[in-house]
């Protein structure tokens, strides 16, 4: 029995808009994870159970249903969250490189 067959016995709702869906119209994709959720999960796991970091961040997430009309909104939100995370990583890299130059020079 696949995940989609399990979901058809319960009421499906769009994970982004909350609109009720039929199994035939649902677009199945991984859930939207915000940069804040990712960072929070990383630090909570790092301080409570560091051995589980690999399992948490490398495991495949189950697909959730989305309304077909939510696809453009989902794509925009994913792009915004990726840009936030990239920006944060660039800021961290600049700070680390700046500290290295400050300590060496």
Short mmCIF file of C-alpha atoms in Angstrom, two decimals:
data_model
loop_
_atom_site.label_atom_id
_atom_site.label_comp_id
_atom_site.label_asym_id
_atom_site.label_seq_id
_atom_site.Cartn_x
_atom_site.Cartn_y
_atom_site.Cartn_z
CA UNK A 1 0.00 0.00 0.00
CA UNK A 2 1.55 3.29 -1.05
CA UNK A 3 1.48 6.58 0.82
CA UNK A 4 -1.03 7.98 -1.66
CA UNK A 5 -3.46 5.08 -1.03
CA UNK A 6 -3.21 5.65 2.73
CA UNK A 7 -3.96 9.33 2.31
CA UNK A 8 -7.07 8.71 0.18
CA UNK A 9 -8.92 7.22 3.19
CA UNK A 10 -8.60 10.49 5.13
CA UNK A 11 -9.47 14.01 4.10
CA UNK A 12 -6.66 15.60 2.12
CA UNK A 13 -5.82 19.26 2.61
CA UNK A 14 -3.26 21.36 0.80
CA UNK A 15 -0.18 21.67 3.02
CA UNK A 16 0.25 25.31 1.99
CA UNK A 17 -3.28 26.72 1.69
CA UNK A 18 -5.35 24.24 3.70
CA UNK A 19 -7.84 23.82 0.85
CA UNK A 20 -9.58 20.40 0.77
CA UNK A 21 -8.32 18.21 -2.09
CA UNK A 22 -9.30 15.04 -3.84
CA UNK A 23 -6.55 12.43 -4.23
CA UNK A 24 -6.73 12.81 -8.03
CA UNK A 25 -6.02 16.55 -8.03
CA UNK A 26 -3.37 16.56 -5.29
CA UNK A 27 0.18 17.46 -6.28
CA UNK A 28 2.55 15.45 -4.05
CA UNK A 29 5.89 16.98 -3.08
CA UNK A 30 8.20 17.21 -0.06
CA UNK A 31 7.02 19.61 2.65
CA UNK A 32 8.13 23.22 2.68
CA UNK A 33 10.80 23.70 5.34
CA UNK A 34 11.64 27.25 6.30
CA UNK A 35 15.16 28.45 7.05
CA UNK A 36 14.09 29.07 10.66
CA UNK A 37 12.79 25.49 11.02
CA UNK A 38 16.00 24.11 9.53
CA UNK A 39 18.27 26.15 11.80
CA UNK A 40 16.14 25.41 14.87
CA UNK A 41 16.16 21.68 14.15
CA UNK A 42 19.93 21.76 13.61
CA UNK A 43 20.73 23.44 16.93
CA UNK A 44 18.18 21.49 18.98
CA UNK A 45 19.55 18.23 17.62
CA UNK A 46 23.16 19.37 17.95
CA UNK A 47 22.72 20.04 21.67
CA UNK A 48 20.37 17.18 22.54
CA UNK A 49 21.39 14.27 20.29
CA UNK A 50 24.31 15.07 17.93
CA UNK A 51 24.47 11.48 16.67
CA UNK A 52 21.05 11.93 15.07
CA UNK A 53 22.09 14.88 12.87
CA UNK A 54 22.84 12.66 9.89
CA UNK A 55 19.58 10.76 10.18
CA UNK A 56 17.54 13.95 10.49
CA UNK A 57 19.12 15.91 7.66
CA UNK A 58 19.83 13.13 5.19
CA UNK A 59 16.61 11.11 5.45
CA UNK A 60 13.97 11.51 2.77
CA UNK A 61 10.82 13.30 3.86
CA UNK A 62 7.40 11.88 3.01
CA UNK A 63 5.51 13.77 0.32
CA UNK A 64 2.57 15.94 1.32
CA UNK A 65 -0.37 17.06 -0.83
CA UNK A 66 -0.53 20.50 -2.43
CA UNK A 67 -3.29 22.10 -4.47
CA UNK A 68 -2.34 22.46 -8.16
CA UNK A 69 -2.86 26.22 -8.01
CA UNK A 70 -0.43 26.43 -5.06
CA UNK A 71 2.53 25.23 -7.15
CA UNK A 72 3.72 28.75 -8.16
CA UNK A 73 3.37 29.97 -4.56
CA UNK A 74 5.24 26.90 -3.30
CA UNK A 75 8.03 27.50 -5.83
CA UNK A 76 8.35 31.16 -4.76
CA UNK A 77 8.38 30.25 -1.06
CA UNK A 78 11.03 27.57 -1.62
CA UNK A 79 13.17 30.07 -3.55
CA UNK A 80 12.83 32.67 -0.79
CA UNK A 81 13.78 30.14 1.89
CA UNK A 82 16.80 28.99 -0.15
CA UNK A 83 17.91 32.62 -0.60
CA UNK A 84 17.60 33.23 3.16
CA UNK A 85 19.71 30.19 3.94
CA UNK A 86 22.31 31.08 1.31
CA UNK A 87 22.48 34.65 2.66
CA UNK A 88 22.99 33.36 6.20
CA UNK A 89 25.74 30.99 5.07
CA UNK A 90 27.48 33.82 3.19
CA UNK A 91 27.32 36.07 6.27
CA UNK A 92 28.81 33.29 8.40
CA UNK A 93 31.57 32.75 5.82
CA UNK A 94 32.40 36.49 5.73
CA UNK A 95 32.54 36.63 9.54
CA UNK A 96 34.83 33.58 9.72
CA UNK A 97 37.16 34.90 7.01
CA UNK A 98 37.15 38.33 8.67
CA UNK A 99 38.07 36.81 12.02
CA UNK A 100 40.88 34.81 10.44
CA UNK A 101 42.33 37.93 8.78
CA UNK A 102 41.92 39.93 11.99
CA UNK A 103 43.68 37.30 14.09
CA UNK A 104 46.51 36.75 11.59
CA UNK A 105 47.06 40.38 10.67
#
